[in-house]
């Protein structure tokens, strides 16, 4: 009988206490017999030197423990918004989550970003209101803020006695507490008609068992979110949370006999530089040295063989000859794999983005020019672990830039290059990453066997604006008979490949920025065959014909549609002393920031504004001066808005297909190299 597994994410705004809580859970489960602390740099999950120095989590880490016959693989994630990519990569593999909220700071910007993603994905989530022992803890206010700003679908599971004092206690509500019982029954009955009917008919006939079962069922459907309170430092409330994990979150034994299906979510390097791929198995069993079909994020297929397997066990990792459905494991020997690749059949969820992409970039250069080659190698290694840094060289090949979420990430990249690779680097000032949106409709066609078309394919594409934040949607508006099925197996594979060619082309629009929020429709398609009618006669078309023709056609359509360059806008939350309001509002006005929300708590004011991302660093620099060092600023992406005034054109990394001659020449060169 396979064991049950619960892959559990611990998520929160920075500093809410995730790593400390992880340590406490390991202790409560008997995995460790001393509790490490973040401040002393002794926790089990913050193991990187940089994490210990800075006291923040930078990378997600997996540790495991057992409760009630279930293996819990706990993933401690970073809360700093600069490292959101680490959360992104684990989100689609979670069976459940604990969202930690500080009882002092309450609901913070990142708390909302995370909760929104968890709810969208319907990840069963418990809330843990932490730090009830700290001065200023106010659980009542935090519960109100959760209802008002996160979700009203919460079930407080208890209350805090003497919040704000070192010996603050969590007092769980009992099912015999009439207020709790009525509140719980009503909340659950709202979402279950048969419970509602039973409740209306005879309240006392609804048993404890039924209520417990229904609470677990609705939590597992992500319809309600039980809230626990406590302190990760003192350990208060942790036992109750632990029981909640076992009773309320889904733990299942997957199907070890099914078709193999897993996803790579993290890449690491071992002590000898060997590649280690972290995989979450959704179905089937992977055996050591068994041939595994791997499908890459770019649509390629390959076979790989795991030469070693290990699984998390009691705070460490142990070697094993196999990995089964539901489990997380480390695989050695898959040298070609990348984050996001799938093993076997693609898992039901994943692939799509949950959070906003990086909005900043910077040019990085070695201090000593002779390190240029080594720097490129080192950045390739970093990109293997974090593809979102999107290392790019401009089309002259001289300048290398990386995408960033913020300045802390920039410092961490600099420090990692120095300590792990021995390369000192300088960064140019961080600039923003814009996007391009089409403003109208554009169409272009290249017809097979006509003079100007150098490829054995007909492709017609239409580009039109799509809804905001919809990304790129690709549709096929042609009949299956016109698709080259003999090379692409079936219509779906052809569509997937075409969508990839389209996405790759749209990485660089008319002004060098990513084209987004558009719908691209294939309006014409044909291929050549040796025994076809004269208009289609010729050597069989190959995938390369479709791949290389797409950019030529698509960029013409984009040119015709026209695009507008849009800049990232941040939703900035400022917490400032009341006396500084007028100076801060004046400064905000000068930055072109629009005030969305303002509230007062004691002698602190919270102001929420939306401002161009390019101007926010300036505000950040000025804030200490304006607020006597007491102001706090936090920012999350709000969206993109057309740049008012001048915009910059980004240097391309590939040859512009609008320059037909150069584009065709570059393909010939590439062909010669291959
Ligand atoms: N008083 C008190 N302090 C706490 C509690 N939990 C954590 N802390 C402190 O809060 C700080 C941040 O704790 P961490 O556990 O690193 O928080 P985190 O959420 O893992 O932070 P990141 O991973 O960097 O986002 C540390 O100084 C902890 O000692 C708590 O329950 N009570
Ligand atoms: Mg942490």
XYZ file of C-alpha atoms and ligand atoms in Angstrom:
707
model
C 0.000 0.000 0.000
C 1.696 3.256 -1.106
C 2.069 5.939 1.535
C 0.042 9.098 1.466
C 1.898 12.284 0.645
C 1.034 15.914 1.285
C 3.138 18.405 -0.659
C 2.713 21.496 1.439
C 3.858 25.047 0.651
C 4.533 27.612 3.350
C 3.911 31.025 1.842
C 3.869 34.576 3.199
C 5.009 38.130 2.917
C 8.709 38.558 3.788
C 9.565 38.080 7.477
C 6.145 36.752 8.516
C 7.870 33.711 10.041
C 7.768 30.909 7.420
C 11.237 29.566 8.108
C 10.744 29.799 11.868
C 7.421 27.984 11.541
C 9.036 25.303 9.366
C 11.619 24.764 12.092
C 8.860 24.476 14.686
C 6.911 21.956 12.609
C 10.034 19.803 12.192
C 10.537 19.974 15.936
C 6.920 19.134 16.710
C 7.147 16.158 14.336
C 10.216 14.885 16.164
C 12.579 15.318 13.206
C 14.900 17.695 15.073
C 15.525 17.961 18.783
C 16.692 21.561 18.902
C 14.918 24.470 17.267
C 17.229 26.519 15.052
C 16.641 30.239 14.583
C 16.819 32.568 11.609
C 18.658 35.167 13.650
C 21.477 32.756 14.550
C 21.486 31.263 11.038
C 20.813 27.734 12.292
C 17.560 26.713 10.602
C 17.230 23.563 8.454
C 15.837 25.355 5.419
C 17.894 28.569 5.176
C 21.130 26.777 4.315
C 22.785 29.124 1.821
C 25.524 31.346 3.249
C 23.720 34.373 1.796
C 20.470 33.382 3.482
C 22.187 33.054 6.828
C 23.999 36.353 6.493
C 20.914 38.256 5.466
C 18.370 36.426 7.567
C 16.027 36.025 4.613
C 15.072 33.044 2.505
C 16.275 33.267 -1.098
C 15.537 29.775 -2.420
C 12.701 27.358 -1.776
C 13.757 24.321 0.238
C 12.067 20.959 0.777
C 12.076 19.133 4.118
C 9.877 16.291 5.119
C 8.283 14.832 8.204
C 5.574 12.351 9.102
C 2.206 12.976 10.664
C -0.471 10.388 11.199
C 0.906 8.016 8.573
C 1.309 10.744 5.967
C 4.592 12.020 4.555
C 4.520 15.801 4.516
C 6.953 17.375 2.058
C 7.127 20.904 3.306
C 8.378 23.606 0.969
C 9.634 26.723 2.728
C 9.480 29.564 0.205
C 10.993 33.064 0.162
C 8.626 35.935 0.934
C 10.647 38.773 -0.527
C 8.974 39.867 -3.764
C 12.360 39.802 -5.551
C 12.288 36.006 -5.215
C 8.692 35.388 -6.272
C 10.032 33.190 -9.096
C 10.840 30.587 -6.435
C 7.173 30.546 -5.376
C 6.069 30.493 -9.005
C 7.929 27.267 -9.655
C 6.425 25.350 -6.730
C 2.863 26.629 -6.846
C 1.506 24.121 -9.330
C 2.861 21.120 -7.434
C 1.224 21.849 -4.090
C -1.510 19.696 -2.546
C -2.011 22.316 0.136
C -0.567 25.472 1.634
C -0.195 27.400 4.843
C -0.346 31.149 4.323
C 1.380 32.835 7.259
C 0.246 36.307 8.339
C 1.953 38.329 11.051
C -0.355 39.254 13.938
C 1.493 42.582 14.121
C 1.884 43.657 10.498
C -1.333 41.954 9.360
C -2.273 41.579 5.700
C 0.635 42.902 3.606
C 0.933 43.453 -0.153
C 2.583 40.108 -0.847
C -0.010 38.318 1.311
C -2.659 39.465 -1.131
C -0.639 38.528 -4.196
C -0.094 35.013 -2.816
C -3.658 34.457 -1.627
C -4.998 35.535 -4.986
C -2.788 32.949 -6.720
C -3.682 30.197 -4.222
C -7.396 30.861 -4.665
C -7.146 31.019 -8.418
C -5.451 27.624 -8.450
C -7.819 26.339 -5.781
C -4.953 25.147 -3.582
C -6.443 24.093 -0.217
C -5.017 26.684 2.164
C -4.904 27.089 5.932
C -4.061 30.498 7.370
C -1.704 30.863 10.316
C -1.727 34.174 12.188
C 1.808 34.158 13.596
C 3.705 36.251 16.164
C 0.833 36.520 18.648
C 3.601 36.832 21.279
C 5.043 40.036 19.822
C 4.239 43.502 21.147
C 1.561 45.094 18.962
C -0.050 41.757 18.055
C -3.745 42.311 17.385
C -5.385 39.128 16.074
C -8.877 40.676 16.005
C -7.745 43.431 13.668
C -5.866 40.927 11.521
C -8.950 38.695 11.167
C -10.949 41.746 10.050
C -8.227 42.620 7.546
C -8.240 39.033 6.238
C -12.022 39.181 5.730
C -11.839 42.595 4.113
C -8.741 42.222 1.972
C -8.148 38.499 1.357
C -11.347 36.496 1.591
C -14.501 36.370 3.657
C -14.482 32.554 3.460
C -12.498 32.003 6.651
C -13.185 29.881 9.715
C -11.254 31.075 12.782
C -10.395 27.870 14.668
C -9.652 29.564 17.971
C -8.608 32.770 19.625
C -5.519 34.245 21.292
C -5.357 34.910 25.018
C -3.125 37.815 26.009
C -1.908 38.644 22.520
C 1.229 40.776 22.526
C 2.679 39.076 25.614
C 5.465 36.509 25.548
C 3.172 33.883 27.034
C 0.297 34.589 24.654
C -1.790 31.441 24.246
C -3.840 29.931 21.450
C -7.203 28.742 22.721
C -8.884 26.425 20.197
C -12.656 26.587 19.973
C -14.419 23.374 20.942
C -17.365 21.916 19.064
C -19.269 22.315 22.325
C -18.791 26.111 22.139
C -22.239 27.236 20.885
C -20.991 30.430 19.193
C -18.279 28.580 17.266
C -20.627 25.762 16.377
C -23.342 28.021 15.032
C -20.858 30.181 13.100
C -19.176 27.096 11.620
C -22.442 25.394 10.691
C -23.772 28.527 9.018
C -20.549 29.114 7.085
C -20.471 25.507 5.868
C -24.218 25.376 5.139
C -23.834 28.393 2.861
C -21.892 26.120 0.528
C -23.767 22.851 1.035
C -27.522 22.645 0.519
C -28.046 19.289 2.218
C -26.248 20.527 5.335
C -28.380 23.659 5.180
C -31.561 21.575 4.983
C -30.501 19.392 7.926
C -29.554 22.468 9.935
C -32.836 24.247 9.265
C -34.846 21.133 10.110
C -33.129 20.261 13.361
C -29.985 22.071 14.416
C -29.093 19.592 17.136
C -29.267 16.640 14.713
C -26.120 17.888 12.912
C -23.388 15.828 14.545
C -19.825 16.858 15.365
C -18.613 14.200 12.975
C -20.624 15.631 10.124
C -19.344 19.142 10.826
C -15.744 17.968 10.975
C -16.127 16.013 7.753
C -17.760 18.919 5.987
C -15.102 21.365 7.205
C -12.378 19.099 5.815
C -14.257 18.592 2.537
C -14.806 22.321 1.989
C -11.196 23.124 2.937
C -9.999 20.530 0.425
C -12.126 22.142 -2.248
C -10.558 25.465 -1.272
C -14.047 26.814 -0.531
C -13.167 27.814 3.044
C -9.917 28.574 4.840
C -9.561 27.602 8.508
C -7.481 30.123 10.470
C -5.081 29.073 13.228
C -3.202 31.450 15.516
C 0.081 31.102 17.327
C 3.742 31.864 17.594
C 6.479 30.134 15.664
C 8.999 31.457 18.191
C 7.337 30.072 21.324
C 5.724 27.115 19.568
C 2.277 28.149 20.755
C -0.526 26.970 18.461
C 1.826 24.841 16.368
C 0.396 21.540 17.633
C -3.116 22.648 16.656
C -1.882 23.704 13.222
C -0.195 20.334 12.867
C -3.468 18.548 13.623
C -5.145 20.845 11.111
C -2.636 19.823 8.428
C -3.409 16.159 8.989
C -7.173 16.492 9.272
C -8.048 19.271 6.871
C -5.640 19.111 3.944
C -5.760 16.446 1.237
C -3.146 13.701 1.402
C -3.416 10.994 -1.155
C -1.608 7.923 -2.250
C -1.205 8.466 -5.994
C -1.466 5.684 -8.554
C 1.963 4.017 -8.813
C 0.747 1.793 -11.665
C -0.430 4.673 -13.862
C 1.368 6.202 -16.843
C 4.414 8.120 -15.627
C 3.745 11.828 -15.251
C 5.952 14.343 -13.450
C 7.254 17.864 -13.677
C 10.755 19.240 -13.036
C 10.413 22.276 -10.782
C 13.930 22.961 -9.594
C 17.478 22.421 -10.829
C 20.501 22.327 -8.583
C 24.119 21.324 -8.900
C 25.797 18.821 -6.603
C 29.252 19.177 -5.055
C 30.960 17.854 -8.196
C 28.910 20.143 -10.432
C 26.513 17.341 -11.374
C 23.014 18.337 -12.333
C 20.210 17.468 -9.905
C 16.607 17.738 -11.106
C 13.788 18.012 -8.570
C 10.644 16.352 -9.812
C 7.099 16.184 -8.511
C 5.483 12.917 -9.577
C 1.770 13.071 -10.373
C 1.329 9.464 -11.534
C 3.268 6.274 -12.134
C 6.645 5.110 -10.878
C 10.133 6.091 -11.981
C 12.771 3.412 -11.538
C 16.465 4.049 -11.455
C 18.082 3.502 -14.898
C 14.677 3.266 -16.562
C 14.305 5.135 -19.873
C 12.084 8.175 -19.375
C 10.373 10.198 -22.083
C 11.014 13.905 -21.452
C 9.051 16.688 -23.071
C 10.771 20.048 -22.943
C 9.162 23.439 -22.437
C 10.132 24.313 -26.005
C 8.211 21.356 -27.408
C 11.192 19.056 -27.992
C 11.168 15.421 -26.983
C 14.000 13.356 -25.637
C 14.740 10.309 -23.588
C 16.605 10.365 -20.328
C 17.714 7.913 -17.696
C 17.904 8.635 -13.981
C 21.179 7.324 -12.586
C 20.282 8.181 -9.005
C 17.132 8.992 -7.029
C 16.671 10.450 -3.573
C 13.658 11.500 -1.546
C 13.280 13.867 1.401
C 13.057 12.029 4.684
C 13.061 13.361 8.221
C 14.805 16.643 7.420
C 17.417 15.096 5.083
C 17.530 13.200 1.772
C 17.907 9.452 1.343
C 18.778 7.364 -1.729
C 16.087 5.125 -3.179
C 15.773 3.018 -6.332
C 12.372 4.432 -7.282
C 9.998 7.361 -6.985
C 6.221 7.000 -7.004
C 3.120 9.073 -7.701
C 2.603 11.923 -5.232
C 6.243 12.116 -4.198
C 8.917 14.739 -4.648
C 12.364 13.445 -5.499
C 15.793 14.390 -6.739
C 16.987 12.759 -9.948
C 20.580 12.518 -11.104
C 21.659 11.910 -14.666
C 19.038 13.956 -16.552
C 21.653 16.244 -18.028
C 19.497 17.913 -20.667
C 16.414 18.773 -18.609
C 15.248 22.230 -17.647
C 12.779 23.679 -15.175
C 9.230 23.143 -16.416
C 10.041 20.041 -18.492
C 7.702 17.117 -18.049
C 8.505 13.474 -17.614
C 6.062 11.174 -19.349
C 2.548 12.436 -19.783
C 2.153 16.184 -19.031
C 0.588 16.683 -15.562
C -2.923 18.106 -15.334
C -1.866 21.500 -14.046
C 1.026 23.840 -14.579
C 2.700 25.480 -17.491
C 0.905 28.789 -17.061
C 2.215 31.811 -15.142
C 0.748 32.676 -11.762
C 2.630 35.864 -10.981
C 3.797 38.881 -12.925
C 7.083 38.554 -14.829
C 10.156 40.616 -13.853
C 9.747 44.304 -14.689
C 13.382 45.376 -14.542
C 16.641 44.602 -16.229
C 20.278 45.547 -16.028
C 23.448 45.098 -18.033
C 26.078 43.024 -16.272
C 29.808 43.137 -17.059
C 32.898 41.521 -15.525
C 35.273 43.820 -13.630
C 38.178 42.063 -15.361
C 37.492 41.825 -19.117
C 39.277 38.452 -19.305
C 36.404 37.019 -17.239
C 33.888 37.648 -20.012
C 33.673 34.011 -21.089
C 33.524 32.748 -17.516
C 30.739 35.225 -16.737
C 28.640 33.961 -19.626
C 29.126 30.404 -18.374
C 28.234 31.351 -14.815
C 25.107 33.225 -15.913
C 24.038 30.205 -17.926
C 24.297 28.171 -14.711
C 22.220 30.733 -12.820
C 19.634 30.788 -15.602
C 19.396 27.014 -15.367
C 18.216 27.458 -11.759
C 16.156 30.564 -12.477
C 15.081 30.839 -16.130
C 13.213 34.068 -15.398
C 16.500 36.009 -15.191
C 16.359 35.598 -18.967
C 20.055 36.134 -19.750
C 20.287 37.905 -23.100
C 23.084 39.121 -25.314
C 22.269 41.956 -27.703
C 22.553 41.231 -31.420
C 26.162 42.418 -31.478
C 26.871 39.815 -28.755
C 28.756 42.316 -26.609
C 26.369 43.337 -23.840
C 24.736 40.825 -21.531
C 21.636 41.725 -19.585
C 19.510 39.959 -17.005
C 15.886 40.485 -15.999
C 15.202 41.307 -12.376
C 12.407 41.640 -9.865
C 14.398 44.172 -7.846
C 17.539 45.476 -6.267
C 17.872 42.753 -3.624
C 17.899 40.123 -6.349
C 20.561 42.145 -8.171
C 22.740 42.153 -5.040
C 22.220 38.422 -4.593
C 23.225 37.711 -8.207
C 26.355 39.851 -7.717
C 27.247 38.095 -4.473
C 26.620 34.622 -5.952
C 28.826 35.347 -8.971
C 31.585 36.536 -6.631
C 31.441 33.752 -4.050
C 30.426 30.718 -6.107
C 32.149 31.528 -9.385
C 34.929 33.924 -8.307
C 33.788 36.587 -10.787
C 33.442 40.215 -9.697
C 30.900 42.090 -11.759
C 29.463 45.551 -12.152
C 25.866 46.275 -12.970
C 24.582 49.198 -14.931
C 21.684 51.124 -13.407
C 18.487 49.091 -13.397
C 15.988 50.019 -16.110
C 12.398 48.952 -16.618
C 11.156 46.283 -19.005
C 8.342 47.547 -21.218
C 5.911 45.571 -23.349
C 4.250 46.320 -26.683
C 0.546 46.001 -27.312
C -0.972 45.964 -30.792
C -3.163 48.984 -31.496
C -5.016 47.673 -34.525
C -5.369 44.629 -36.732
C -2.698 43.427 -39.138
C -2.546 40.540 -41.590
C 0.172 39.019 -43.731
C 0.463 35.933 -45.940
C 3.350 34.205 -47.714
C 2.181 31.727 -50.334
C 3.912 28.485 -51.221
C 5.646 28.296 -54.613
C 5.383 32.015 -55.253
C 8.416 34.040 -56.178
C 9.079 35.831 -52.928
C 8.603 32.898 -50.565
C 11.850 31.033 -49.888
C 10.131 28.312 -47.801
C 7.988 25.317 -48.617
C 4.921 26.491 -46.742
C 1.983 28.846 -46.929
C 1.381 30.772 -43.748
C -1.124 33.539 -43.179
C -1.389 35.230 -39.797
C -3.628 37.881 -38.314
C -2.732 39.931 -35.233
C -5.317 41.819 -33.198
C -5.409 43.378 -29.743
C -6.553 41.000 -26.968
C -7.941 41.821 -23.520
C -5.537 43.410 -21.028
C -3.265 40.941 -19.236
C -4.417 38.112 -21.492
C -0.915 37.470 -22.844
C -0.664 35.883 -26.271
C -3.528 33.766 -27.540
C -2.931 31.643 -30.599
C -5.821 30.293 -32.634
C -5.948 28.190 -35.736
C -8.569 29.292 -38.231
C -7.798 26.758 -40.969
C -9.088 23.263 -41.704
C -7.046 20.264 -40.493
C -6.581 19.079 -44.111
C -4.371 22.060 -44.824
C -2.020 21.270 -41.918
C 1.157 19.240 -42.485
C 0.047 16.312 -40.291
C 2.623 13.891 -41.643
C 5.394 15.705 -39.766
C 3.447 16.970 -36.757
C 1.457 13.770 -35.994
C -1.864 15.545 -35.430
C -3.622 18.911 -35.444
C -2.894 19.547 -31.763
C 0.841 19.054 -32.113
C 0.916 21.307 -35.149
C -1.031 23.963 -33.243
C 1.337 23.667 -30.257
C 4.382 24.067 -32.460
C 2.926 26.997 -34.372
C 2.035 28.636 -31.046
C 5.672 28.264 -29.998
C 7.004 29.816 -33.219
C 4.562 32.674 -32.724
C 5.532 33.210 -29.079
C 9.221 33.127 -29.902
C 8.771 35.748 -32.613
C 6.709 38.008 -30.367
C 9.521 38.124 -27.767
C 10.785 41.131 -29.708
C 8.299 43.482 -31.309
C 8.676 46.605 -33.419
C 10.636 48.372 -30.693
C 12.405 45.320 -29.276
C 9.958 44.698 -26.417
C 7.788 41.629 -25.877
C 4.481 41.889 -27.766
C 1.599 40.841 -25.543
C -2.153 41.080 -24.964
C -2.920 40.012 -28.472
C -4.707 37.317 -30.412
C -2.820 35.719 -33.293
C -4.890 33.674 -35.726
C -3.568 31.405 -38.426
C -5.691 32.341 -41.439
C -3.895 30.421 -44.161
C -1.845 27.252 -44.253
C -0.575 24.854 -46.853
C 2.405 22.587 -47.524
C 4.068 21.087 -50.533
C 3.896 17.439 -51.651
C 5.689 15.675 -54.530
C 2.446 14.405 -56.114
C 0.236 17.394 -55.291
C -1.506 19.805 -57.689
C 0.902 22.198 -59.497
C 0.409 24.973 -56.919
C 1.542 22.644 -54.136
C 3.940 20.366 -55.934
C 7.462 20.127 -54.576
C 9.625 18.382 -52.009
C 7.797 17.635 -48.753
C 7.639 20.592 -46.350
C 9.556 20.241 -43.091
C 8.959 21.733 -39.632
C 11.878 24.093 -40.346
C 9.862 25.625 -43.196
C 7.044 26.518 -40.827
C 9.422 27.589 -38.050
C 11.466 29.913 -40.241
C 8.611 31.365 -42.248
C 6.513 32.298 -39.196
C 8.711 35.265 -38.105
C 8.690 36.754 -41.612
C 4.897 36.670 -41.846
C 4.161 37.555 -38.246
C 6.423 40.598 -38.034
C 4.797 41.972 -41.170
C 1.386 41.533 -39.571
C 2.632 43.186 -36.354
C 4.047 46.087 -38.337
C 0.705 46.550 -40.049
C -1.208 46.323 -36.755
C 1.080 48.889 -35.133
C 2.080 48.626 -31.481
C 2.260 50.957 -28.535
C 5.019 50.668 -25.917
C 3.615 50.251 -22.395
C 5.502 50.646 -19.129
C 5.000 48.704 -15.887
C 2.971 50.447 -13.208
C 3.414 49.510 -9.572
C 0.842 49.518 -6.818
C 2.843 51.022 -3.997
C 1.830 50.771 -0.375
C 3.440 53.343 1.916
C 3.270 53.286 5.655
C 4.310 56.644 7.067
C 3.973 58.647 10.273
C 0.946 60.954 10.240
C 3.093 64.093 10.481
C 4.789 63.257 7.181
C 1.574 62.984 5.108
C 1.671 66.298 3.326
C 5.349 66.088 2.342
C 4.855 62.534 1.057
C 1.696 63.424 -0.893
C 3.520 66.308 -2.548
C 6.377 64.017 -3.527
C 3.893 61.454 -4.866
C 2.161 64.111 -6.948
C 5.469 65.025 -8.570
C 6.086 61.396 -9.482
C 2.759 61.178 -11.278
C 1.348 58.741 -8.711
C -2.422 58.406 -8.305
C -3.667 57.808 -4.733
C -6.018 54.801 -4.607
C -6.554 54.310 -0.903
C -5.642 55.980 2.365
C -6.242 54.772 5.917
C -5.203 55.689 9.405
C -4.137 53.417 12.240
C -2.858 55.066 15.425
C -0.168 57.524 14.390
C 0.576 55.680 11.140
C -1.041 56.297 7.780
C -1.157 53.794 4.953
C -1.307 55.287 1.484
C -1.761 53.157 -1.611
C -0.799 54.663 -4.928
C -0.201 53.505 -8.473
C 2.973 54.922 -10.016
C 5.228 54.223 -12.998
C 7.777 51.556 -11.985
C 10.550 53.740 -13.365
C 9.826 56.408 -10.762
C 9.488 54.175 -7.708
C 13.239 53.795 -6.938
C 13.397 57.592 -6.724
C 10.550 57.586 -4.215
C 12.273 54.815 -2.276
C 15.459 56.880 -2.045
C 13.594 59.963 -0.838
C 11.330 58.232 1.650
C 13.731 58.106 4.634
C 14.322 61.871 4.319
C 10.599 62.617 4.070
C 9.595 60.433 7.032
C 12.498 60.690 9.462
C 13.498 57.133 8.515
C 10.135 55.714 9.606
C 8.486 55.211 6.220
C 8.045 51.734 4.755
C 7.417 51.150 1.062
C 6.190 47.986 -0.600
C 5.318 47.515 -4.238
C 3.593 44.967 -6.454
C 2.906 45.088 -10.184
C -0.415 46.732 -11.049
C -0.249 46.393 -14.824
C 1.066 48.181 -17.912
C 0.144 51.586 -19.316
C 1.166 53.284 -22.564
C 4.316 55.322 -22.000
C 3.538 59.023 -21.938
C 6.211 60.850 -23.872
C 9.404 59.234 -25.040
C 10.164 55.557 -24.760
C 13.304 53.549 -25.292
C 13.861 50.972 -27.978
C 15.427 47.794 -26.684
C 18.406 46.315 -28.551
C 17.313 43.116 -30.271
C 18.914 39.766 -29.488
C 17.976 38.216 -32.817
C 18.029 39.450 -36.384
C 14.924 41.480 -37.194
C 12.727 39.512 -39.645
C 11.548 42.847 -41.056
C 14.964 43.068 -42.670
C 14.264 40.151 -44.974
C 17.701 39.852 -46.543
C 19.584 39.840 -43.249
C 17.054 37.466 -41.711
C 17.409 34.923 -44.536
C 21.174 35.267 -44.409
C 21.199 34.589 -40.663
C 19.204 31.394 -41.235
C 21.701 30.215 -43.832
C 24.548 30.864 -41.384
C 22.703 29.014 -38.643
C 22.052 26.127 -41.035
C 25.748 26.017 -41.927
C 26.658 25.851 -38.235
C 24.226 23.054 -37.395
N 8.214 37.413 18.195
C 8.168 36.577 17.183
N 9.096 36.660 16.205
C 9.014 35.783 15.188
C 8.021 34.790 15.120
N 8.205 34.078 13.984
C 9.293 34.589 13.397
N 9.789 35.624 14.103
C 10.946 36.451 13.781
O 10.671 37.133 12.570
C 11.838 37.224 11.762
C 11.585 36.596 10.418
O 11.380 35.206 10.589
P 11.581 34.175 9.409
O 11.163 32.859 9.911
O 12.906 34.324 8.783
O 10.513 34.729 8.385
P 10.301 34.237 6.908
O 8.852 34.386 6.638
O 10.883 32.895 6.704
O 11.122 35.321 6.083
P 11.554 35.216 4.512
O 11.795 33.796 4.221
O 12.784 36.021 4.360
O 10.422 35.772 3.758
C 12.954 36.541 12.555
O 13.655 37.524 13.257
C 12.190 35.628 13.498
O 12.894 35.388 14.686
C 7.061 34.729 16.176
O 6.144 33.902 16.215
N 7.179 35.646 17.167
Mg 12.224 32.247 5.342
